[in-house]
XYZ file of C-alpha atoms in Angstrom:
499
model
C 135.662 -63.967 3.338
C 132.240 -65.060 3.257
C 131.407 -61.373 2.500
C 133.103 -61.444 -0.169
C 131.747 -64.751 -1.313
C 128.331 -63.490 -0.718
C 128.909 -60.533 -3.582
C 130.381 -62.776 -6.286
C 127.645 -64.529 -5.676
C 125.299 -62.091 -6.316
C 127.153 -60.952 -9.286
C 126.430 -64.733 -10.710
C 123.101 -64.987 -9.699
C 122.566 -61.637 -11.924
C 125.076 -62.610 -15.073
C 122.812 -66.394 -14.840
C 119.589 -64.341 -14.916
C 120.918 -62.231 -18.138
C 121.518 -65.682 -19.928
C 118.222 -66.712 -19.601
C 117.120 -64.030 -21.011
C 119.323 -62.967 -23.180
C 119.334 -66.587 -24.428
C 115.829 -67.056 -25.027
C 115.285 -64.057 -27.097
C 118.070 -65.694 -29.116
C 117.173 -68.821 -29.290
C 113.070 -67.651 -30.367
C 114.707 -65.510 -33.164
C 116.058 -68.823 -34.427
C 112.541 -71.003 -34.511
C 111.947 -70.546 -37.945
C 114.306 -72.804 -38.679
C 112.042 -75.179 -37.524
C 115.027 -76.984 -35.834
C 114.865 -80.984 -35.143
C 113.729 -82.218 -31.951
C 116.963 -83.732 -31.444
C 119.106 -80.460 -31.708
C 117.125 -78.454 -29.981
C 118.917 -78.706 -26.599
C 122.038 -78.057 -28.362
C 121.011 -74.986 -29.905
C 119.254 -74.021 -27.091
C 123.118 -73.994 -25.519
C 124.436 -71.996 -27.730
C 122.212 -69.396 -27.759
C 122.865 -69.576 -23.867
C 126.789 -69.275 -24.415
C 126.526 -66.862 -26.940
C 124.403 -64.438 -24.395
C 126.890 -65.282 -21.711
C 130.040 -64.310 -24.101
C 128.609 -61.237 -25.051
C 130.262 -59.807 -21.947
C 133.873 -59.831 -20.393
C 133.672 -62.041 -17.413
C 137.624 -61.720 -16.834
C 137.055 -60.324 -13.911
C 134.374 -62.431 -12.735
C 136.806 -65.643 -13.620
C 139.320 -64.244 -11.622
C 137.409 -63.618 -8.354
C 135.914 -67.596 -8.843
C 139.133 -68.725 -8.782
C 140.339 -68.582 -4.893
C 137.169 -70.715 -4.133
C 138.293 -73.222 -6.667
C 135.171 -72.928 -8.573
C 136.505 -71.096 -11.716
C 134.489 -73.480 -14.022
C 133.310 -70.786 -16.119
C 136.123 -71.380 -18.153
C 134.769 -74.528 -19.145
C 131.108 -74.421 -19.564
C 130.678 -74.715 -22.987
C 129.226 -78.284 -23.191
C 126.415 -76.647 -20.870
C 125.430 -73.268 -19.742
C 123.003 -73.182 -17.547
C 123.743 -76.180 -15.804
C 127.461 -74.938 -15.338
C 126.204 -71.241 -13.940
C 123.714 -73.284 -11.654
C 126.236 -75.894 -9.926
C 128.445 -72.601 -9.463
C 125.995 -70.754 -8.045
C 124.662 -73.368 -5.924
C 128.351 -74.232 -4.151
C 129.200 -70.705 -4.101
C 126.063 -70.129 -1.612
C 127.587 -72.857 0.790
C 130.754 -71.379 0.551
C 128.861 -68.237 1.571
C 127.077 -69.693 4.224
C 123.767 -68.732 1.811
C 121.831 -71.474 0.695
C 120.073 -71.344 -2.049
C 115.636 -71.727 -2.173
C 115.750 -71.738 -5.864
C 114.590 -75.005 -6.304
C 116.192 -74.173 -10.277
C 119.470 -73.915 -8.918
C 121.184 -76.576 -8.310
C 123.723 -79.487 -9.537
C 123.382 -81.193 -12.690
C 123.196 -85.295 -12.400
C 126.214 -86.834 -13.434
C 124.010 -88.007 -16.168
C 122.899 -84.401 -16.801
C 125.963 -83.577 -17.224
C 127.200 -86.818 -19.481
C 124.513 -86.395 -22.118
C 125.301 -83.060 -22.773
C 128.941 -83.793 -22.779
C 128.621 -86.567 -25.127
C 126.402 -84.721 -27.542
C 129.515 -83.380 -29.719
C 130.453 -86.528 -29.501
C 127.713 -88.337 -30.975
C 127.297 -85.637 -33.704
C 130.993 -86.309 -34.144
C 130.247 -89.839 -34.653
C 127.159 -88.693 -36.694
C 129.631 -86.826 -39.755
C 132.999 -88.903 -39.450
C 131.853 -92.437 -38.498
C 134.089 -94.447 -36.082
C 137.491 -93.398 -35.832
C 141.105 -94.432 -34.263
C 140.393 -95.793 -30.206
C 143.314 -94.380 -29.726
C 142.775 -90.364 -30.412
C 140.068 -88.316 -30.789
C 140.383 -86.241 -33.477
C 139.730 -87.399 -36.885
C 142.149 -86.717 -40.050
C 140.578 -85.664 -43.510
C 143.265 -86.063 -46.412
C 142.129 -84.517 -49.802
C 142.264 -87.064 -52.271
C 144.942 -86.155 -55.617
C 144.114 -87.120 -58.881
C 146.206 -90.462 -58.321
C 143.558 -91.810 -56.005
C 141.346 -92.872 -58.780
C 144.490 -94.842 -60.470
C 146.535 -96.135 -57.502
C 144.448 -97.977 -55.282
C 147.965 -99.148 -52.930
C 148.264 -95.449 -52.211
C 144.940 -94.753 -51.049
C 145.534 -98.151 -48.868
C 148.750 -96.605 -47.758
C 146.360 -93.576 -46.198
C 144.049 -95.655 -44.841
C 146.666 -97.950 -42.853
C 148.761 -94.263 -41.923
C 145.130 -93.029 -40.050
C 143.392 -91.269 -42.478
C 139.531 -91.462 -41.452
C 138.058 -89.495 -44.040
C 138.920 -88.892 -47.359
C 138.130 -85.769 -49.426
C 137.188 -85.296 -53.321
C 137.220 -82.054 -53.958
C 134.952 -80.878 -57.039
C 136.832 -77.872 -58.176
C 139.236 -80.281 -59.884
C 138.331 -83.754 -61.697
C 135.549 -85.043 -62.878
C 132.768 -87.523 -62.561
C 135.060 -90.377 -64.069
C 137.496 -90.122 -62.200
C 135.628 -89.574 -58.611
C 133.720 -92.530 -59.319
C 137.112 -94.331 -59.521
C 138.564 -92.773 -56.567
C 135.511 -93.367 -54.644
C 135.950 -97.358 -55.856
C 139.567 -97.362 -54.089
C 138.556 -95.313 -51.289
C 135.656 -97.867 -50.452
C 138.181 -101.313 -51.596
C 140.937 -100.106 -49.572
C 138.727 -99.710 -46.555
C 137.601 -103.373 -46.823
C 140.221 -104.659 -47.172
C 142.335 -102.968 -44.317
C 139.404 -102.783 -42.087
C 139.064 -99.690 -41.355
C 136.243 -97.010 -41.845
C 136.660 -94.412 -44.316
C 133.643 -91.741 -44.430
C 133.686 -90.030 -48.186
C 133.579 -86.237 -48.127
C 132.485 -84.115 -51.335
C 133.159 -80.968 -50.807
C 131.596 -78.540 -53.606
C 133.449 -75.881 -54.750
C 131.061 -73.320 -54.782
C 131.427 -69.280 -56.217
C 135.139 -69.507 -55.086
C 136.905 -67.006 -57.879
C 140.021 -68.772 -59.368
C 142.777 -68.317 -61.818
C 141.520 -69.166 -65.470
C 143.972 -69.067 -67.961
C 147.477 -67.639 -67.759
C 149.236 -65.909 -70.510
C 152.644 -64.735 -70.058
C 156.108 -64.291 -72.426
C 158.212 -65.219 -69.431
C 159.501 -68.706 -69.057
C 159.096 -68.432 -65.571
C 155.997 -66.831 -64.348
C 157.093 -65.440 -61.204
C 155.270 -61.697 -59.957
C 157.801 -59.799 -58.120
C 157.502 -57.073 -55.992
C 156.674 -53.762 -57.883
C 155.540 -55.888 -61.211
C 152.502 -54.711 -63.110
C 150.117 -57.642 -64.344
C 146.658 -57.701 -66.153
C 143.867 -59.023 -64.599
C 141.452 -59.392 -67.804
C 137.688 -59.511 -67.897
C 137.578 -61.084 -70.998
C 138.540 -65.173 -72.304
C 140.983 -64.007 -74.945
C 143.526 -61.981 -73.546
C 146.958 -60.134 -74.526
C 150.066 -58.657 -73.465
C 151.129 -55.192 -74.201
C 152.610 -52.334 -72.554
C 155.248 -54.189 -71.187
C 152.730 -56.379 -69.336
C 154.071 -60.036 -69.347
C 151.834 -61.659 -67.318
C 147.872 -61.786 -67.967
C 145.450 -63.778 -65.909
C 141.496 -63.972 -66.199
C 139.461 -65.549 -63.670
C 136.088 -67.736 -63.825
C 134.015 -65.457 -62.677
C 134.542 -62.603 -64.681
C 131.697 -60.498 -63.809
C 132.979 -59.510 -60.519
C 135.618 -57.339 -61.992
C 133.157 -54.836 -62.743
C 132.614 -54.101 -59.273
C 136.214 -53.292 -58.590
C 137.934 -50.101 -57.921
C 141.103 -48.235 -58.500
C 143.418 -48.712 -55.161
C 141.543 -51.864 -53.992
C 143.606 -54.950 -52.943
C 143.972 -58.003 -54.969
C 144.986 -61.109 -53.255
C 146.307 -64.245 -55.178
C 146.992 -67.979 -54.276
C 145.756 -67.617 -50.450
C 147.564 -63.944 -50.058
C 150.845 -65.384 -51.110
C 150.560 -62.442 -53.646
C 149.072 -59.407 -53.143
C 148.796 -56.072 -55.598
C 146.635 -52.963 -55.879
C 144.515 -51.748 -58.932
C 146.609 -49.094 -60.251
C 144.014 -48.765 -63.521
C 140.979 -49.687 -64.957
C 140.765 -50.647 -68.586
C 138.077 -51.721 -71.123
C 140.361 -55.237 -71.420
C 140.195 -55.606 -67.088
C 142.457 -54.787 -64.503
C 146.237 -53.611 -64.237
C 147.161 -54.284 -60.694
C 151.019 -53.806 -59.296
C 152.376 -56.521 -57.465
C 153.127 -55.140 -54.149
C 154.158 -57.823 -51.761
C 154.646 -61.650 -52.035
C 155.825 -64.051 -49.634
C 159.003 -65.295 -51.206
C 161.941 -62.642 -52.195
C 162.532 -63.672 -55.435
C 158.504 -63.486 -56.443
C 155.679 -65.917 -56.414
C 154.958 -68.340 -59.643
C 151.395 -67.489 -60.927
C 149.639 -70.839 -61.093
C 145.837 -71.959 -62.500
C 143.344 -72.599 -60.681
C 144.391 -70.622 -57.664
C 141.816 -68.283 -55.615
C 141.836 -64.638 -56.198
C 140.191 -62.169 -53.752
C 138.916 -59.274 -52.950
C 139.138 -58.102 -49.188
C 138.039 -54.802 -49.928
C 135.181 -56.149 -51.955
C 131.606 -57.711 -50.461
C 131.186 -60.103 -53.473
C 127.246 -61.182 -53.554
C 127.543 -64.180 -55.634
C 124.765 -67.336 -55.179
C 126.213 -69.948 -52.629
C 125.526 -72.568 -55.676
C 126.981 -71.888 -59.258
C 125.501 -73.964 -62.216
C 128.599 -76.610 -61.786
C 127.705 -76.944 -58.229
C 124.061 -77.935 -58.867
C 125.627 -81.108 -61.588
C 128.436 -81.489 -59.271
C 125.733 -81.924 -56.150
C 123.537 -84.444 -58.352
C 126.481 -86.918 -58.176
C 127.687 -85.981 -54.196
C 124.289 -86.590 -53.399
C 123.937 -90.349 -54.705
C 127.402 -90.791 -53.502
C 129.018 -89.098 -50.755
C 128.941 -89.761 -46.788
C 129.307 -86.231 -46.325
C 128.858 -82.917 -48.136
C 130.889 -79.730 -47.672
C 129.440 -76.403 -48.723
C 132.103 -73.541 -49.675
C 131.475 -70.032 -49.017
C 128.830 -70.281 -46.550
C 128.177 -66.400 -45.420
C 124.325 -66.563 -43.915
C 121.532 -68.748 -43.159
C 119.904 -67.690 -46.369
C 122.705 -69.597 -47.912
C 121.594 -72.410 -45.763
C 118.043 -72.574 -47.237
C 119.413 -72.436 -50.676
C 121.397 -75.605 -49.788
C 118.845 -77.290 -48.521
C 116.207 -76.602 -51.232
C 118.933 -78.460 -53.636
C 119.000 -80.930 -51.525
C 115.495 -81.838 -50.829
C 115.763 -81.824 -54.869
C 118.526 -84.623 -54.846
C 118.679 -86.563 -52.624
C 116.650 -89.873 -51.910
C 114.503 -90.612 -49.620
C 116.935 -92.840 -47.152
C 119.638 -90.546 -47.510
C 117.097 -87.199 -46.597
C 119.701 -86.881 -43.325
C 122.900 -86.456 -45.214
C 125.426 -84.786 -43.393
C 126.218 -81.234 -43.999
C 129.583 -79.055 -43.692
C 129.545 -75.694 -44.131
C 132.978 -74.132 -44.961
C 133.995 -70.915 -43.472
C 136.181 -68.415 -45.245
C 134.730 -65.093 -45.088
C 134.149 -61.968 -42.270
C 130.547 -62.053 -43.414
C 130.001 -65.923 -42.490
C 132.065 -65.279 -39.080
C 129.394 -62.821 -37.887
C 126.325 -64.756 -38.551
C 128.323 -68.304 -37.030
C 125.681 -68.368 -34.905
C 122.620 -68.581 -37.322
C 124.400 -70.586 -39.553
C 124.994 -73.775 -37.106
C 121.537 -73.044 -36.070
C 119.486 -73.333 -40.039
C 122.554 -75.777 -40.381
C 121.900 -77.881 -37.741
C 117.806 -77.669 -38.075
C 117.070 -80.653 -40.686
C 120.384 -82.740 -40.600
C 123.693 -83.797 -38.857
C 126.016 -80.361 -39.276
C 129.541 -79.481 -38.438
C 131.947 -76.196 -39.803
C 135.268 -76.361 -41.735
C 137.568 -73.707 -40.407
C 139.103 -72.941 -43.977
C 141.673 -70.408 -42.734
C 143.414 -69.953 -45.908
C 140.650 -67.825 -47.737
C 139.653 -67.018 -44.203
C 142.972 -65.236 -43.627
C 143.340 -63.855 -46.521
C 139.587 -62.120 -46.391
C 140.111 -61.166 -42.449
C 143.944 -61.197 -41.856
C 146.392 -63.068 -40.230
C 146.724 -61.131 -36.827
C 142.793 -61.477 -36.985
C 142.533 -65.093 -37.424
C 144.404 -66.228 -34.434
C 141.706 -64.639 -32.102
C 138.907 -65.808 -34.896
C 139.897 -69.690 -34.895
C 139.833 -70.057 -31.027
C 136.401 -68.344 -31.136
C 135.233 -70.777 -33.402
C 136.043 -73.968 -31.369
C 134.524 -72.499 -28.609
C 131.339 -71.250 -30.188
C 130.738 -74.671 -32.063
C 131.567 -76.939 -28.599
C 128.985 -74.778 -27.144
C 126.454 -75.971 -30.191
C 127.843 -79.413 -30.202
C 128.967 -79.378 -33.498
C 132.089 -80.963 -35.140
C 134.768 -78.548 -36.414
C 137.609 -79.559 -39.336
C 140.584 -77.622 -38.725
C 142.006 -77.123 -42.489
C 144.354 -75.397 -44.786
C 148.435 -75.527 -44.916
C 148.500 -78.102 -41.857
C 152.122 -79.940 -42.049
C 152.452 -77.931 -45.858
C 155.481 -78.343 -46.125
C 156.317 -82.046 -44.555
C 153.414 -82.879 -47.645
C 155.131 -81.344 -50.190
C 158.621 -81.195 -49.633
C 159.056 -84.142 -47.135
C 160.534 -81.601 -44.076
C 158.273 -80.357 -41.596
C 158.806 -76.770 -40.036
C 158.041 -76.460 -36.063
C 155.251 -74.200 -36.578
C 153.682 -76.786 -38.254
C 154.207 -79.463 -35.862
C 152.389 -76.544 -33.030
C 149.311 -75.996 -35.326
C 148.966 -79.683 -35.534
C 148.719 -79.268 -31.656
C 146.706 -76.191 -31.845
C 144.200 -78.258 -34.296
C 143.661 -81.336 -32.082
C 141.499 -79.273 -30.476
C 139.135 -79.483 -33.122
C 137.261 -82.886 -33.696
C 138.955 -83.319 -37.256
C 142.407 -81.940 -38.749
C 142.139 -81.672 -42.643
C 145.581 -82.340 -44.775
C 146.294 -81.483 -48.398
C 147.666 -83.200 -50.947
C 150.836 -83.517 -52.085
C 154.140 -85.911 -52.958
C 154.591 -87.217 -48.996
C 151.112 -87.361 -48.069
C 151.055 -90.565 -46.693
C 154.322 -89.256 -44.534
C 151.709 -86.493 -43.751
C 149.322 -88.464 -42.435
C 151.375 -90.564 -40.194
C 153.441 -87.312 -38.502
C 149.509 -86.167 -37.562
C 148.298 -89.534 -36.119
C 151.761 -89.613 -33.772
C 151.342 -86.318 -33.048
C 148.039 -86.927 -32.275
C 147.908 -89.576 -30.558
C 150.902 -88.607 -27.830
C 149.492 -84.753 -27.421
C 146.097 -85.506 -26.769
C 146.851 -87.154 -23.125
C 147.668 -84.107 -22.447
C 145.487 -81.411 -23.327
C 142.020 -81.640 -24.344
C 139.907 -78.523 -25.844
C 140.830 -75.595 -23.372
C 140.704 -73.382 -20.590
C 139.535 -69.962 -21.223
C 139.749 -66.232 -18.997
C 136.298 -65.049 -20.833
C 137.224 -61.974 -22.436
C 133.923 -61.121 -24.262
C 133.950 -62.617 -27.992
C 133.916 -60.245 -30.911
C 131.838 -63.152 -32.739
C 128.974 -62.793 -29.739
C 128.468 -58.875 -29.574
C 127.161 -59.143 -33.105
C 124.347 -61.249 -31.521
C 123.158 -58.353 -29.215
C 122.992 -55.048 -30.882
């Protein structure tokens, strides 16, 4: 046995060596971020975990596991110090002690500052929360909220900790007004309530609609023009006509290409290119009887790589506000660190002088942001607190479903390792908000997102019912499980990293 114990030894001695190294070179390519003294530890982790996840350590995890030393699956919070305490009782149990005066256990203290670091950079975006779970919950605020100050109240009092104002809808007026209620209620029921802007960013939405149907539903095998122009018209037996708000990008599309609408609940091919846009056959929805075409809804492009600036000309007025106002700021669209530095030149443009640490969110919805993760929480993290919205609507739509899955655990496990906050959003408890009956899927992904540090809810008629189902859940699930357990099968995300 000690034999035995003696060679998976040696295999961790080697796979802790490779980190280091493997780390390092990571970790250098990142310096010209010029990353805070503060974070530096923390991104010095992740660069560690991302070198360690490169590889499948299945194996490895599995022959750890008779000695009852299978912590791999939980080294996250830190690396090296995880691979050394491993190493360091698997020579006892090998009868091998150790002379690397490097190897060895962490402190207890060691080991509680790094394991309180997500917390504090938790505490750092979403303030103080409920002593009685740890995940926070984000509700997007509906128009209402800058006219009914007892529903906003009615939140507050059913757990919501954050609240969201979401710039792709509204306007100045009426955030100011929500953002009155928002800070009354919270004085008045005592509890905190951090303020979220989130900007919209180059998201590509539904314009205008023209149709002769009284009921704008696309149905499976239904032609529809997608029109590059603001004055549109039917003909041809086309009865529905959309244009979208950034025009432009039609020009870059192709005959046969997909086009997805309202978060995939539609989805059509280009059939033909003409001088007015688009015609595109509807050729699957998600209800039978066809999908109502709504306003304001996304549209995209999976077969498309869209290079659009990170910051539209709304975005820079909408900032100018979010910046005087806001306790947080969420960024949509977020696909490199160059889109980083952008955001941060407009924001060494905006915002004051005792507000230069603003908190940042980057939201991530695309393939191309889910490959550079890693350089993104790095510039992210460099000059300010930082966390990562999980927006798994666009995010499925751009990636697909089966894909997601695998992506959204790789997340949470890629952002523990940099100690950064993650809001698990889109469609959570959908359909308890809007039609007042929750589905049990929904009640699992609620489960499945208290892994995160914050689950995000939508708006809709039985929000505030929303809200408390989530805090219950919460609050009972979370003596139970906490983050996770993993077998270390080598992440897609971390292979990028190394080639």
């Amino acid at each position: 046995m000690q034999d035995r114990a003696k060679k998976v030894l040696d295999e961790i001695l080697q796979v802790r060596a490779d980190v280091l190294e493997d780390g390092e070179k990571l970790y250098n390519s990142w310096l010209e971020y010029n990353i805070r003294e503060p974070y530096q530890n923390s991104a010095q982790n992740l660069a560690n975990y991302m070198a360690f996840r490169q590889k499948d350590m299945r194996h490895l995890q599995e022959e750890l596991i008779p000695w009852g030393v299978s912590s791999l699956g939980r080294l996250e919070v830190d690396v090296m110090g995880t691979l050394s305490a491993v190493s360091k009782t698997l020579s006892l149990v090998a009868g091998n002690e150790l002379e690397d005066e490097t190897i060895d256990y962490r402190s207890l203290r060691t080991f509680e500052n790094r394991y309180n670091l997500l917390n504090k950079h938790t505490d750092e975006i979403f303030g103080t929360g409920s002593s009685e779970r740890n995940t926070h919950i984000l509700v997007t605020m509906p128009s209402e909220a800058a006219s009914d100050k007892e529903m906003v109240g009615n939140l507050m009092e059913a757990g919501m900790d954050m609240a969201r104002i979401n710039c792709a809808h509204d306007d100045v007026s009426v955030w100011h007004k929500m953002i009155e209620n928002i800070k009354a209620a919270s004085k008045e029921s005592g509890r905190n309530c951090q303020i979220l802007m989130d900007i919209s960013g180059p998201k590509i939405r539904i314009k205008n609609l023209l149709t002769s149907k009284r009921n704008p539903k696309l149905l499976v095998g239904e032609e529809f023009l997608l029109s590059n122009q603001e004055a549109m018209t039917l003909s041809n037996g086309i009865e529905i006509a959309i244009n979208t708000t950034v025009p432009e990008v039609l020009s870059n599309v192709d005959k046969g290409q997909l086009v997805k609408l309202d978060d995939g609940h539609i989805e059509a091919e280009v059939v033909e290119i003409k001088d007015e846009g688009l015609i595109c056959e509807t050729v699957k929805t998600v209800k039978e009887n066809g999908v109502k075409v709504k306003t304001e809804k996304g549209i995209n492009f999976p077969d498309l790589d869209i290079r659009l600036s990170v910051l539209t000309e709304k975005d820079y007025q909408d900032l100018k506000f979010a910046a005087a106002h806001a306790d947080v700021i969420a960024f949509s669209f977020i696909k490199s660190a160059e889109d980083i530095e952008t955001i941060e030149d407009a924001l060494g443009k905006e915002l004051a002088e005792d507000r230069a640490a603003l908190p940042v969110v980057a939201k991530i919805e695309t393939a191309e942001a889910i490959d550079n993760i890693p350089s993104i929480i790095a510039s992210g993290s460099a000059k300010r607190p930082f966390g990562v919205m999980v927006a798994r609507g666009d995010l499925a739509v751009e990636i697909g479903y089966e894909r997601l899955s695998e992506i959204q655990e790789e997340l949470l496990w890629i952002c523990e390792a940099a100690h950064v906050p993650v809001i698990w959003a889109t469609q959570v408890l959908e359909s308890l908000v809007k039609s007042g009956i929750p589905t049990r899927s929904e009640i699992s992904d609620v489960v499945a997102g208290s892994r995160a540090e914050c689950i995000m809810l939508n708006k809709g008629d039985y929000i505030v019912s929303g809200v408390n189902a989530v805090d219950d859940i919460l609050k009972k699930f979370e003596n139970h499980h906490h983050k996770k357990t993993s077998m270390l099968r080598a992440l897609n995300i971390a292979e990028q990293q190394f080639q």
